[in-house]
Short mmCIF file of C-alpha atoms in Angstrom, two decimals:
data_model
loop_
_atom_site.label_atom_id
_atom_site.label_comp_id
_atom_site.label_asym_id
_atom_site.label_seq_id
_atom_site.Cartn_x
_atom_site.Cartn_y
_atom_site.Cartn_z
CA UNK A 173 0.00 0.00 0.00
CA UNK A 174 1.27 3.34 -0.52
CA UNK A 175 1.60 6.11 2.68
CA UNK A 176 -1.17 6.24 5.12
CA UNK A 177 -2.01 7.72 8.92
CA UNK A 178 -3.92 5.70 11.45
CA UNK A 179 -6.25 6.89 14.01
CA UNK A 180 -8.25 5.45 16.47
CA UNK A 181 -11.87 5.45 16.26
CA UNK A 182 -13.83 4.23 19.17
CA UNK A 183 -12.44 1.59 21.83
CA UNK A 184 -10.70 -1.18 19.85
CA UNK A 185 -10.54 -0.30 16.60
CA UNK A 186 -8.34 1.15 14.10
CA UNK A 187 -9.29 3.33 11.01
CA UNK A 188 -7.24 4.51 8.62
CA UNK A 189 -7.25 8.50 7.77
CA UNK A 190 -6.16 10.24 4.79
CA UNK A 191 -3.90 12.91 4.97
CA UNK A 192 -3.97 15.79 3.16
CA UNK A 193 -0.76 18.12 1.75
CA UNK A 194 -0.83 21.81 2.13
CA UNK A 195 -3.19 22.71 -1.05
CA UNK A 196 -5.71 20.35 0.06
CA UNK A 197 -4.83 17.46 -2.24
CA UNK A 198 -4.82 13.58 -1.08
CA UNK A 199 -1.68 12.32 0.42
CA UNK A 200 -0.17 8.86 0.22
CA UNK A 201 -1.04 6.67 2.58
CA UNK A 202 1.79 6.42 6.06
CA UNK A 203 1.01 3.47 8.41
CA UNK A 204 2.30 4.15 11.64
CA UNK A 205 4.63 1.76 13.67
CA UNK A 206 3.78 -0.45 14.91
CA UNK A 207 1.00 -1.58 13.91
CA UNK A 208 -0.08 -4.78 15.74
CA UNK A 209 -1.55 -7.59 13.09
CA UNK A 210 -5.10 -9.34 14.66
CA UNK A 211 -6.52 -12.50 13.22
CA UNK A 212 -10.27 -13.79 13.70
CA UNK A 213 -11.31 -17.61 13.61
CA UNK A 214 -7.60 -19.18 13.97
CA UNK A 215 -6.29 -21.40 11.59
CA UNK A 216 -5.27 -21.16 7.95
CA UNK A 217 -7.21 -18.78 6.12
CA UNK A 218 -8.34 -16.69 9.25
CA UNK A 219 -9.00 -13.40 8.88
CA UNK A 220 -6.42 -11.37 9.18
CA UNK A 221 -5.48 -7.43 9.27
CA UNK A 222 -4.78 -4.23 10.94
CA UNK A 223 -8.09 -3.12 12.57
CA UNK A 224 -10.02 -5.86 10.87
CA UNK A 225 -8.86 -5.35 7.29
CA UNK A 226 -8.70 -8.83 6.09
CA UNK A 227 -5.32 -10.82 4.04
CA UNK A 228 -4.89 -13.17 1.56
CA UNK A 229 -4.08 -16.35 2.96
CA UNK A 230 -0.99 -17.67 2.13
CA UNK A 231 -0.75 -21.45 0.30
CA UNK A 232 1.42 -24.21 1.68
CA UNK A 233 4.23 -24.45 -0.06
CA UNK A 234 4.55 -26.94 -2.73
CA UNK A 235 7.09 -29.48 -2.78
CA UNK A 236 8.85 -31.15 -6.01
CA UNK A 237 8.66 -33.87 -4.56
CA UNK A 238 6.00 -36.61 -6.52
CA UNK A 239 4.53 -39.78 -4.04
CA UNK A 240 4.95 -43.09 -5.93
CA UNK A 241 4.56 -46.57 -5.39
CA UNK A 242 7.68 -48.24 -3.62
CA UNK A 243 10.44 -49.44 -6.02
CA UNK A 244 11.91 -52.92 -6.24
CA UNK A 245 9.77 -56.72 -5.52
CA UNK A 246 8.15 -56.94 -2.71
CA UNK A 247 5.21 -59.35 -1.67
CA UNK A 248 1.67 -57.45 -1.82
CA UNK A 249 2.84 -53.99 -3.29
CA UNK A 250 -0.34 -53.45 -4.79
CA UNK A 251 -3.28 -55.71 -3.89
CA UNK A 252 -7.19 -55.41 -4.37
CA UNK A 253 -7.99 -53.38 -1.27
CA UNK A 254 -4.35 -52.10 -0.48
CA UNK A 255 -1.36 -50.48 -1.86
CA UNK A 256 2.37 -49.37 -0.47
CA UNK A 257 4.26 -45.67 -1.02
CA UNK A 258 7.68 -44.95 -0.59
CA UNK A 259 8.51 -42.83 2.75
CA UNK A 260 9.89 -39.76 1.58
CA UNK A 261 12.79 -38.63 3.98
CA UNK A 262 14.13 -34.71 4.15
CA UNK A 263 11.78 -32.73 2.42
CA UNK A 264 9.68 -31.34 5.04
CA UNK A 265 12.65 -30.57 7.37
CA UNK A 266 12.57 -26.26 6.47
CA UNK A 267 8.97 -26.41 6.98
CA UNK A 268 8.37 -28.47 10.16
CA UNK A 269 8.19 -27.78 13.70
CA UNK A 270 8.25 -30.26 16.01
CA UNK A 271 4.55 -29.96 16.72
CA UNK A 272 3.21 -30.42 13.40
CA UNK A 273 2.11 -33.41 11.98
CA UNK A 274 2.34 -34.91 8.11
CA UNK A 275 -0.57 -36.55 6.39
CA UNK A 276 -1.56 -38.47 3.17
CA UNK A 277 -4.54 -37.48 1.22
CA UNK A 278 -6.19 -40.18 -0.74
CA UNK A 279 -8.27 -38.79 -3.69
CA UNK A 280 -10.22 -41.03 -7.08
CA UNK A 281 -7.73 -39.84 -10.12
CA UNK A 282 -10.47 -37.95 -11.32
CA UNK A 283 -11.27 -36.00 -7.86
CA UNK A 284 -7.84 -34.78 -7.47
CA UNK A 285 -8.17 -31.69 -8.91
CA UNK A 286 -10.99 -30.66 -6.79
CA UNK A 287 -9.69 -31.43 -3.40
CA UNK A 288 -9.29 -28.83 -0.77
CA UNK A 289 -6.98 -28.56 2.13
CA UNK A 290 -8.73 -28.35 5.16
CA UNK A 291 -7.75 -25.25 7.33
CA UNK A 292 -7.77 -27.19 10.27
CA UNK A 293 -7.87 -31.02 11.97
CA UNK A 294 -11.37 -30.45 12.44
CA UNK A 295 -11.69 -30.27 8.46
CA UNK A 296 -10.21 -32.84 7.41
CA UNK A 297 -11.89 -35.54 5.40
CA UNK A 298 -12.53 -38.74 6.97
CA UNK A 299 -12.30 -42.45 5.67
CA UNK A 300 -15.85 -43.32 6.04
CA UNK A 301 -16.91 -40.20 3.59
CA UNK A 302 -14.35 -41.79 0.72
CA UNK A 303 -17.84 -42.69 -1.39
CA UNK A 304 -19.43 -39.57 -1.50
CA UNK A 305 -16.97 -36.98 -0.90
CA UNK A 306 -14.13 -38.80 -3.18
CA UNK A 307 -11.20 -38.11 -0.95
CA UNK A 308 -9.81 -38.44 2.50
CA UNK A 309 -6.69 -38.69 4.42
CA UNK A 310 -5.45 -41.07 7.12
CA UNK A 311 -1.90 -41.94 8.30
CA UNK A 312 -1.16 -38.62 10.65
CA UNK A 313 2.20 -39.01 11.51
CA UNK A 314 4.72 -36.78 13.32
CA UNK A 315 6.50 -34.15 10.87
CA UNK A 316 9.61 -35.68 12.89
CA UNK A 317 8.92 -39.51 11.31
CA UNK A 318 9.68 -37.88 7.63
CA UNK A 319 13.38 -36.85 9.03
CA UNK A 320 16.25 -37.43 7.53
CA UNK A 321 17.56 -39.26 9.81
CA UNK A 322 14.24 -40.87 11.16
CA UNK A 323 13.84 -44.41 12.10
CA UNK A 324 11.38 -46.79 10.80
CA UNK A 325 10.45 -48.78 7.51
CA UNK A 326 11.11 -46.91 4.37
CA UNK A 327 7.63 -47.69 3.10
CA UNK A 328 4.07 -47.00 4.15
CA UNK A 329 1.20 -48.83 3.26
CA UNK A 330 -2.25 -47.59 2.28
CA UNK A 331 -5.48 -49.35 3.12
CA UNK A 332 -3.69 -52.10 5.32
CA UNK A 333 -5.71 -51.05 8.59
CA UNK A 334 -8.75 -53.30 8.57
CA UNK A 335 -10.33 -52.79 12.06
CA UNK A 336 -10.12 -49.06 12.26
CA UNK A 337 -13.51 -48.01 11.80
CA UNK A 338 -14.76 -45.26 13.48
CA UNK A 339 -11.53 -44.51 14.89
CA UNK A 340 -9.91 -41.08 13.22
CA UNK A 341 -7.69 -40.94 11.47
CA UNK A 342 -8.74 -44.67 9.57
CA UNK A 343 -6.27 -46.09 7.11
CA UNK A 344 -8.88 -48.48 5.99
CA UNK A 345 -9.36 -50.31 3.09
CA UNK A 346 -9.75 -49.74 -0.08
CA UNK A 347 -13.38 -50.47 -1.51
CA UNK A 348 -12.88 -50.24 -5.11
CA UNK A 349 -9.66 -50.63 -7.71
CA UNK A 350 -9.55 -47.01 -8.50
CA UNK A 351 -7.10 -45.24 -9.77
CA UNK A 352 -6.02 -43.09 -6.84
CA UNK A 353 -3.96 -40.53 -6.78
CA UNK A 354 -1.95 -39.22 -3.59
CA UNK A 355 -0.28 -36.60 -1.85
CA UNK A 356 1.66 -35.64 1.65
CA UNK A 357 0.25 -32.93 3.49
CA UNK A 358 2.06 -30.91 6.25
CA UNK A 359 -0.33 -29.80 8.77
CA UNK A 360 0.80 -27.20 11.28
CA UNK A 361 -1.85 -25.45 14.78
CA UNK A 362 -2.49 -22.70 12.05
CA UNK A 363 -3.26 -25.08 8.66
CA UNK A 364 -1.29 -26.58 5.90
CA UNK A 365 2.52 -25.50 5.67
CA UNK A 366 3.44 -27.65 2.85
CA UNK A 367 2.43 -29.76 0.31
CA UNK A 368 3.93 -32.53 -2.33
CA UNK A 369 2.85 -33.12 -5.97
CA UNK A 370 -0.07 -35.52 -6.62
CA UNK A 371 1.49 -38.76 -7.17
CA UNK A 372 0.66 -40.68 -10.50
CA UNK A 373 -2.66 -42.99 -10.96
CA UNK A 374 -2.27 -45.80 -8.91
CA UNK A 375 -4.71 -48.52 -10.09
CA UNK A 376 -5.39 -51.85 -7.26
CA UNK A 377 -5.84 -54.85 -8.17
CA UNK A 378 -8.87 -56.58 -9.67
CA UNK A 379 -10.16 -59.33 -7.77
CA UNK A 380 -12.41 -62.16 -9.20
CA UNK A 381 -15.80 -63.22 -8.40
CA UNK A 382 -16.72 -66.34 -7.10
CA UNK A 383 -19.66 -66.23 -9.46
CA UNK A 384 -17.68 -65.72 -11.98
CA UNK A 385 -15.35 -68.87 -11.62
CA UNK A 386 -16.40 -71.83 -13.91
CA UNK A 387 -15.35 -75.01 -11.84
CA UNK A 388 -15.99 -77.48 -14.22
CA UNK A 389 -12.42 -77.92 -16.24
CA UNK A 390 -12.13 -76.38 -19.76
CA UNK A 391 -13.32 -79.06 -22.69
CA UNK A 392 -10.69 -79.90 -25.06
CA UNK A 393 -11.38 -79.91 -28.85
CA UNK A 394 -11.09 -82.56 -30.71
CA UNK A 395 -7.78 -81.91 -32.29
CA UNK A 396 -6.77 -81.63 -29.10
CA UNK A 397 -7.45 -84.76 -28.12
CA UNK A 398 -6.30 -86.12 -31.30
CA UNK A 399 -2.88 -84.94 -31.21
CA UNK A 400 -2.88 -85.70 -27.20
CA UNK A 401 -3.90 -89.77 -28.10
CA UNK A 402 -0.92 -89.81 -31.15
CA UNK A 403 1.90 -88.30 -28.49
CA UNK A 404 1.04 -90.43 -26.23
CA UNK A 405 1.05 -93.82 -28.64
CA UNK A 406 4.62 -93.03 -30.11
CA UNK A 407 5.80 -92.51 -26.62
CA UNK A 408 4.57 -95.92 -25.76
CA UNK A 409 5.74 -97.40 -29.07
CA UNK A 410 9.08 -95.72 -28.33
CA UNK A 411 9.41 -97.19 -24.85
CA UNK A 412 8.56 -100.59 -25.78
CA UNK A 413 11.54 -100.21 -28.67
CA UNK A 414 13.94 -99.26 -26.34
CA UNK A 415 13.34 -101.84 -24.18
CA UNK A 416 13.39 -104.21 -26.63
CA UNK A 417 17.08 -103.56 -27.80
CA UNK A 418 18.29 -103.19 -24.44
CA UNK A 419 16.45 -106.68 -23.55
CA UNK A 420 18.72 -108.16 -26.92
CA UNK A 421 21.70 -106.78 -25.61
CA UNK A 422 21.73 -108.66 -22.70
CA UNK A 423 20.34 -111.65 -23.39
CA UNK A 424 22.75 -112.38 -26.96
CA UNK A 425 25.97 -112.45 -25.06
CA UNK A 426 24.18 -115.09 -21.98
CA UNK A 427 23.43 -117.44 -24.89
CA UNK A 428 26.55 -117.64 -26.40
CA UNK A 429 28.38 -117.92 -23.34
CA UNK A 430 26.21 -121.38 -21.85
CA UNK A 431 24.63 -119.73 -18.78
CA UNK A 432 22.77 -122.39 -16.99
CA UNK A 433 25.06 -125.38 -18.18
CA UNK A 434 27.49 -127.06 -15.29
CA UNK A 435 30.71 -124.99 -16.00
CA UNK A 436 33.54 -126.30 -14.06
CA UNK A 437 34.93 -124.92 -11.26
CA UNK A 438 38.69 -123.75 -10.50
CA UNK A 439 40.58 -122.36 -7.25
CA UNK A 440 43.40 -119.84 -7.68
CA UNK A 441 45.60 -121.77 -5.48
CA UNK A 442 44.30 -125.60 -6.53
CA UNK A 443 46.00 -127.28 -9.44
CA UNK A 444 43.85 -129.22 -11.67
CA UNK A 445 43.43 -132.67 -11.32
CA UNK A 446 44.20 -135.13 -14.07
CA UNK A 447 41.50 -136.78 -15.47
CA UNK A 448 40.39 -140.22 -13.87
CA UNK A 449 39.63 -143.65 -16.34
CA UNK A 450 38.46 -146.48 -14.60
CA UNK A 451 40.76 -149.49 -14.61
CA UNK A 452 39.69 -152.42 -17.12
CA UNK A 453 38.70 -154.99 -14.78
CA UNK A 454 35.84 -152.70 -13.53
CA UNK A 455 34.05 -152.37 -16.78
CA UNK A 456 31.78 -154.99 -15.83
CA UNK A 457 30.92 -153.87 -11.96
CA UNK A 458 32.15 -151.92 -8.48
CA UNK A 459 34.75 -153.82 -7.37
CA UNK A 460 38.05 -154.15 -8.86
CA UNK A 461 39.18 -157.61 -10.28
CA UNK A 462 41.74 -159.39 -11.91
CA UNK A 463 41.31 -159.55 -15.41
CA UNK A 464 39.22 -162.60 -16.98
CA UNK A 465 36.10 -163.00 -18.35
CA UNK A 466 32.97 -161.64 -16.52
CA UNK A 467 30.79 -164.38 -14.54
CA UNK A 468 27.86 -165.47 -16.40
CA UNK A 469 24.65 -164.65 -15.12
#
């Protein structure tokens, strides 16, 4: 504003008064010092001024920073009902005090753009309104838990909290695949501070219906089943070959060898004997006897 004078008009209030140059004419406008600065209503976007004249409220700061889904494998990173962030670290530190307190806002992609901040806690959008009022925000966290040097997991997960209903703030579950689209939200006693980007669509996923299901298995066609009865013929037909020529292998070299026939049988350290003939006189019977002619029966 340009120069102005102040005077005070009545008890508590403060009106400004033109002043006036030596011909008469309209001065600029001199504020006086100081000037104390009153606010009406508390929180962000209070009404704000010297003697009641009211100023712009100020926007939370926004951040370059954009929420996404957390990188690498992990089991369950995005599920039907649930899905998990990565944990930004640093980024609120110039902003924060130690009593002010980060949240997420949860938004349908195409509701995004029409979300508000709320100017205080009492504002803010709870889980149970998701349906109708196409946003909330849940997992209120310490400013302090987004440190750098913070301890904790590195991710956060969205929708994972299913027995929280009716207890603010809910992190409940999801009730539909989306998309969503996200954002953090620093929350200080007077209203936001600081803001990040919204984070990209972030679509669940789709879960099956029972109904849906056919138990009863797929039915083959008949080519199918062709081609399935042929495969499985030659693979029979191949077996039966190959055990077939091992069979002859095995069997051809028994043969020629005499397996089963009395083979004779030799010690390493026993000599052979010599081959035993009966004497002549015991052609006839047992017992030896000199030779002559046999007895006549």
């Amino acid at each position: 504003m340009g120069n102005s004078s102040w005077v005070k008009k009545g008890k508590d209030s403060l009106a400004p008064k033109p002043a006036r140059g030596k011909n008469g004419e309209m001065a600029a406008w001199l504020p006086p010092h100081p000037v104390p600065w009153r606010c009406w209503g508390g929180g962000y976007g209070a009404v704000c001024g010297s003697g009641g004249l009211p100023l712009t409220a100020v926007p939370p700061a926004l951040l370059p920073y954009v929420p996404r889904v957390a990188p690498g494998a992990m089991p369950g990173k995005v599920t039907a009902t649930t899905f998990v962030l990565e944990r930004p670290r640093c980024i609120f530190d110039p902003f924060a005090n130690a009593s002010d307190a980060v949240w997420l806002a949860v938004a349908f992609a195409d509701a995004s753009a029409a979300f508000k901040n709320p100017t205080s806690s009492a504002e803010v959008p709870p889980y149970e309104g998701l349906p109708t009022a196409r946003a909330y925000m849940t997992l209120q966290m310490a400013a302090a838990a987004y440190g750098c040097s913070a301890p904790g997991a590195a991710v956060l997960r969205v929708g994972g909290d299913t027995a929280c209903h009716g207890r603010a703030p809910c992190n409940g579950p999801l009730p539909s695949p989306g998309p969503y689209r996200v954002k953090f939200l620093l929350m200080g006693c007077g209203g936001p501070k600081a803001e990040t980007k919204w984070s990209d669509p972030i679509l669940l996923r789709r879960a099956r219906s029972l109904s849906t299901i056919d138990p009863t298995p797929a039915r083959r066609s008949s080519t199918a089943v062709v081609i399935a009865a042929i495969l499985a013929s030659l693979g029979a037909a191949l077996a039966m070959a190959v055990l077939g020529a091992v069979g002859t292998q095995l069997c051809v070299p028994l043969c020629r060898r005499g397996l089963g026939a009395h083979l004779p049988y030799r010690t390493h350290h026993v000599p052979p004997a010599l081959p035993h003939t009966l004497p002549p006189a015991c052609v006839c019977g047992c017992t030896p006897r000199p030779p002559g002619p046999c007895p006549t029966k």
